[in-house]
mmCIF file of C-alpha atoms in Angstrom:
data_model
loop_
_atom_site.group_PDB
_atom_site.id
_atom_site.type_symbol
_atom_site.label_atom_id
_atom_site.label_comp_id
_atom_site.label_asym_id
_atom_site.label_seq_id
_atom_site.Cartn_x
_atom_site.Cartn_y
_atom_site.Cartn_z
ATOM 1 C CA MET H 252 5.876 -10.777 24.227
ATOM 2 C CA ALA H 253 2.512 -11.890 24.454
ATOM 3 C CA LEU H 254 1.384 -14.977 21.999
ATOM 4 C CA ASN H 255 -0.637 -13.260 18.660
ATOM 5 C CA ASP H 256 -2.002 -16.173 16.300
ATOM 6 C CA ASP H 257 -2.722 -13.130 13.405
ATOM 7 C CA ALA H 258 0.763 -12.600 13.120
ATOM 8 C CA THR H 259 1.791 -15.948 11.608
ATOM 9 C CA LEU H 260 2.961 -16.183 8.019
ATOM 10 C CA VAL H 261 1.967 -18.726 5.625
ATOM 11 C CA ILE H 262 2.489 -17.589 2.130
ATOM 12 C CA GLY H 263 0.140 -18.294 -0.351
ATOM 13 C CA ALA H 264 0.833 -16.167 -3.216
ATOM 14 C CA GLY H 265 3.188 -12.781 -3.648
ATOM 15 C CA ASN H 266 4.517 -10.550 -5.961
ATOM 16 C CA TYR H 267 7.979 -8.385 -6.664
ATOM 17 C CA PHE H 268 8.150 -5.067 -8.150
ATOM 18 C CA GLN H 269 10.209 -2.660 -9.177
ATOM 19 C CA ALA H 270 10.188 1.384 -9.500
ATOM 20 C CA PRO H 271 12.394 4.649 -9.714
ATOM 21 C CA ALA H 272 14.351 5.158 -6.901
ATOM 22 C CA GLY H 273 12.945 6.989 -4.216
ATOM 23 C CA THR H 274 9.584 6.087 -5.128
ATOM 24 C CA ALA H 275 7.176 5.875 -1.754
ATOM 25 C CA ILE H 276 5.723 2.282 -0.773
ATOM 26 C CA PRO H 277 1.976 2.228 -2.098
ATOM 27 C CA ALA H 278 -0.734 3.294 0.500
ATOM 28 C CA VAL H 279 -2.669 -0.072 -0.566
ATOM 29 C CA LEU H 280 -0.417 -3.134 -1.117
ATOM 30 C CA SER H 281 -3.735 -5.055 -1.958
ATOM 31 C CA ALA H 282 -3.567 -3.206 -5.038
ATOM 32 C CA VAL H 283 0.014 -2.110 -6.561
ATOM 33 C CA THR H 284 -0.040 0.309 -9.476
ATOM 34 C CA THR H 285 2.170 2.546 -11.589
ATOM 35 C CA PRO H 286 5.204 3.409 -11.369
ATOM 36 C CA TRP H 287 5.383 -0.074 -9.815
ATOM 37 C CA GLU H 288 5.655 -2.780 -12.164
ATOM 38 C CA ASN H 289 5.970 -6.819 -11.633
ATOM 39 C CA LEU H 290 9.024 -7.987 -11.980
ATOM 40 C CA GLY H 291 7.829 -11.377 -13.752
ATOM 41 C CA HIS H 292 7.122 -15.052 -12.584
ATOM 42 C CA THR H 293 9.398 -16.387 -9.437
ATOM 43 C CA SER H 294 10.298 -19.425 -7.805
ATOM 44 C CA LEU H 295 7.226 -21.407 -6.092
ATOM 45 C CA GLU H 296 10.103 -23.118 -3.767
ATOM 46 C CA GLU H 297 12.354 -20.693 -3.421
ATOM 47 C CA ILE H 298 10.422 -17.550 -2.381
ATOM 48 C CA LEU H 299 12.580 -15.473 -0.274
ATOM 49 C CA SER H 300 16.125 -15.656 1.317
ATOM 50 C CA ILE H 301 17.442 -13.092 3.887
ATOM 51 C CA SER H 302 21.562 -13.209 4.104
ATOM 52 C CA SER H 303 23.267 -10.979 6.164
ATOM 53 C CA GLU H 304 26.807 -9.765 5.779
ATOM 54 C CA GLY H 305 28.961 -7.855 8.731
ATOM 55 C CA GLY H 306 27.528 -7.078 12.099
ATOM 56 C CA GLU H 307 30.475 -8.456 13.789
ATOM 57 C CA ALA H 308 30.906 -7.936 17.413
ATOM 58 C CA THR H 309 33.990 -6.366 18.928
ATOM 59 C CA VAL H 310 34.488 -6.753 22.880
ATOM 60 C CA LEU H 311 36.020 -3.334 24.061
ATOM 61 C CA GLY H 312 37.737 -3.559 27.667
ATOM 62 C CA THR H 313 39.729 -1.485 29.894
ATOM 63 C CA LEU H 314 42.416 -2.360 32.818
ATOM 64 C CA GLN H 315 39.486 -2.430 34.929
ATOM 65 C CA ASN H 316 36.358 -4.169 33.058
ATOM 66 C CA LYS H 317 37.848 -6.548 30.519
ATOM 67 C CA ALA H 318 34.345 -6.768 28.739
ATOM 68 C CA LEU H 319 33.013 -3.053 29.222
ATOM 69 C CA ARG H 320 31.748 -2.654 25.781
ATOM 70 C CA THR H 321 30.263 -4.289 23.052
ATOM 71 C CA THR H 322 30.359 -2.375 18.966
ATOM 72 C CA TYR H 323 29.177 -3.782 16.180
ATOM 73 C CA SER H 324 30.240 -3.400 12.378
ATOM 74 C CA ALA H 325 27.811 -1.980 10.005
ATOM 75 C CA ARG H 326 25.262 -5.149 8.143
ATOM 76 C CA THR H 327 23.879 -5.029 4.945
ATOM 77 C CA ASP H 328 21.827 -7.414 4.353
ATOM 78 C CA GLN H 329 20.476 -9.549 1.050
ATOM 79 C CA LEU H 330 17.066 -10.447 -0.411
ATOM 80 C CA ASN H 331 17.291 -13.594 -2.570
ATOM 81 C CA PHE H 332 14.511 -15.006 -4.796
ATOM 82 C CA THR H 333 14.801 -17.081 -8.452
ATOM 83 C CA LEU H 334 12.843 -15.147 -11.394
ATOM 84 C CA GLN H 335 11.354 -17.660 -13.859
ATOM 85 C CA GLN H 336 10.867 -14.846 -16.559
ATOM 86 C CA PHE H 337 13.566 -14.924 -19.516
ATOM 87 C CA ASP H 338 12.264 -11.711 -20.856
ATOM 88 C CA GLU H 339 14.018 -8.678 -21.875
ATOM 89 C CA ALA H 340 13.303 -7.163 -18.591
ATOM 90 C CA GLY H 341 14.070 -10.336 -16.465
ATOM 91 C CA LEU H 342 17.310 -10.773 -18.339
ATOM 92 C CA LYS H 343 18.741 -7.451 -17.682
ATOM 93 C CA LEU H 344 17.926 -7.559 -13.799
ATOM 94 C CA TYR H 345 20.140 -10.275 -14.495
ATOM 95 C CA TYR H 346 22.959 -9.981 -16.435
ATOM 96 C CA GLY H 347 22.888 -5.845 -15.853
ATOM 97 C CA ALA H 348 20.844 -3.116 -16.651
ATOM 98 C CA ASN H 349 23.646 -2.238 -19.397
ATOM 99 C CA MET H 350 22.835 -5.195 -21.746
ATOM 100 C CA VAL H 351 23.051 -3.867 -25.259
ATOM 101 C CA GLU H 352 19.936 -4.427 -27.401
ATOM 102 C CA LEU H 353 22.055 -5.740 -31.005
ATOM 103 C CA ASP H 354 20.801 -5.560 -34.509
ATOM 104 C CA ASP H 355 18.770 -9.466 -34.851
ATOM 105 C CA GLU H 356 16.775 -8.990 -31.488
ATOM 106 C CA LEU H 357 19.841 -10.617 -29.204
ATOM 107 C CA LEU H 358 20.977 -9.293 -26.225
ATOM 108 C CA GLY H 359 24.928 -8.541 -25.335
ATOM 109 C CA VAL H 360 26.052 -9.501 -22.018
ATOM 110 C CA PRO H 361 28.242 -6.418 -20.918
ATOM 111 C CA THR H 362 31.954 -6.791 -19.951
ATOM 112 C CA ASN H 363 31.485 -4.948 -16.837
ATOM 113 C CA PRO H 364 27.454 -5.206 -15.593
ATOM 114 C CA THR H 365 26.232 -2.845 -13.496
ATOM 115 C CA PRO H 366 23.222 -3.852 -11.595
ATOM 116 C CA THR H 367 19.491 -2.410 -11.427
ATOM 117 C CA ILE H 368 19.218 0.961 -9.277
ATOM 118 C CA CYS H 369 15.598 0.933 -8.199
ATOM 119 C CA ALA H 370 13.220 1.178 -5.559
ATOM 120 C CA PHE H 371 11.584 -2.501 -4.635
ATOM 121 C CA LEU H 372 9.004 -3.899 -3.137
ATOM 122 C CA ALA H 373 7.944 -8.138 -2.437
ATOM 123 C CA VAL H 374 4.412 -8.207 -1.578
ATOM 124 C CA PHE H 375 3.591 -11.738 0.380
ATOM 125 C CA ILE H 376 -0.274 -12.614 0.604
ATOM 126 C CA ASP H 377 -1.661 -14.855 3.490
ATOM 127 C CA GLY H 378 -5.412 -14.389 3.525
ATOM 128 C CA ASP H 379 -6.814 -11.696 4.734
ATOM 129 C CA ASN H 380 -3.298 -10.705 5.602
ATOM 130 C CA LEU H 381 -0.372 -8.895 3.593
ATOM 131 C CA PHE H 382 3.430 -8.750 4.477
ATOM 132 C CA ALA H 383 5.685 -7.039 2.580
ATOM 133 C CA PHE H 384 9.709 -6.011 2.345
ATOM 134 C CA TYR H 385 10.005 -2.069 0.894
ATOM 135 C CA ALA H 386 13.146 -0.609 -0.091
ATOM 136 C CA PRO H 387 13.370 2.855 -1.149
ATOM 137 C CA LYS H 388 16.593 2.681 -3.302
ATOM 138 C CA ALA H 389 18.182 -0.988 -4.056
ATOM 139 C CA GLU H 390 20.365 -3.054 -6.150
ATOM 140 C CA ILE H 391 18.928 -5.706 -8.026
ATOM 141 C CA PHE H 392 21.571 -7.993 -9.923
ATOM 142 C CA ARG H 393 22.143 -11.886 -10.166
ATOM 143 C CA ALA H 394 23.101 -13.761 -6.683
ATOM 144 C CA ASP H 395 24.263 -16.876 -8.228
ATOM 145 C CA ASP H 396 25.521 -18.680 -11.450
ATOM 146 C CA PHE H 397 22.796 -19.785 -13.905
ATOM 147 C CA SER H 398 22.297 -23.286 -13.608
ATOM 148 C CA ALA H 399 19.497 -25.420 -15.569
ATOM 149 C CA GLY H 400 18.993 -29.170 -13.234
ATOM 150 C CA ASP H 401 16.743 -30.738 -15.510
ATOM 151 C CA SER H 402 14.218 -30.784 -18.101
ATOM 152 C CA GLU H 403 11.400 -31.202 -15.700
ATOM 153 C CA SER H 404 11.559 -28.058 -13.994
ATOM 154 C CA LEU H 405 11.232 -24.307 -14.565
ATOM 155 C CA ALA H 406 14.476 -22.763 -15.168
ATOM 156 C CA GLY H 407 14.994 -19.452 -12.939
ATOM 157 C CA LEU H 408 17.239 -16.414 -12.687
ATOM 158 C CA PRO H 409 18.597 -16.433 -9.079
ATOM 159 C CA LEU H 410 18.466 -12.443 -8.282
ATOM 160 C CA ALA H 411 20.149 -10.595 -5.243
ATOM 161 C CA VAL H 412 18.276 -7.201 -4.216
ATOM 162 C CA LYS H 413 20.539 -4.881 -1.827
ATOM 163 C CA PRO H 414 18.793 -2.206 -0.112
ATOM 164 C CA MET H 415 20.779 0.471 -0.192
ATOM 165 C CA GLN H 416 20.314 3.701 2.380
ATOM 166 C CA LEU H 417 18.618 6.850 -0.013
ATOM 167 C CA GLY H 418 19.330 10.164 0.960
ATOM 168 C CA SER H 419 19.404 10.651 4.666
ATOM 169 C CA ASN H 420 17.721 7.935 5.892
ATOM 170 C CA ASP H 421 19.072 6.175 8.741
ATOM 171 C CA TRP H 422 17.239 2.611 7.405
ATOM 172 C CA THR H 423 17.861 0.323 4.284
ATOM 173 C CA TYR H 424 14.269 -1.224 4.672
ATOM 174 C CA ALA H 425 10.965 -1.803 5.635
ATOM 175 C CA VAL H 426 8.763 -4.821 6.384
ATOM 176 C CA THR H 427 5.324 -4.825 7.590
ATOM 177 C CA PRO H 428 4.144 -6.134 11.132
ATOM 178 C CA LEU H 429 1.617 -8.332 11.052
ATOM 179 C CA GLY H 430 -1.109 -8.930 13.853
ATOM 180 C CA VAL H 431 -0.825 -4.970 14.566
ATOM 181 C CA THR H 432 -3.982 -3.737 16.167
ATOM 182 C CA PRO H 433 -5.409 -0.125 15.267
#
């Protein structure tokens, strides 16, 4: 691999979006429009993390070759970020899409919450470069317990985005490479 200075990333700004499951990635990532909806304010300190489950290696052998082949179990990834907007839409992402609207402008937290199923897009800006994660189908739900640590910081709702396979796709999410030359 050659050195490519244009392929380094320093995130200066970014936004997270949702749209109905199956929505295509926008043609212009610098001007995302409907049906994509911005999720709102997110943490400046905890921009994004990705964790994985699965992918365990199993070495298969024969009597003649103890390490003939290696197989890997399916791997699933989870994108994590902290939403800092406590409006109805944000609370439903954290507590469940099936929150109940009560008579006195309260939202009831469901006993059996369901995640929000949608298309997901995260666009990060680095000067003139854009870097994006796109999942045509994903589940968004709480990633961790709610905790407000102090009175001098913005509180946040830790969210997890689990990309899911859509239809006959053999992939769950895509990323845009930096430094690609035509």
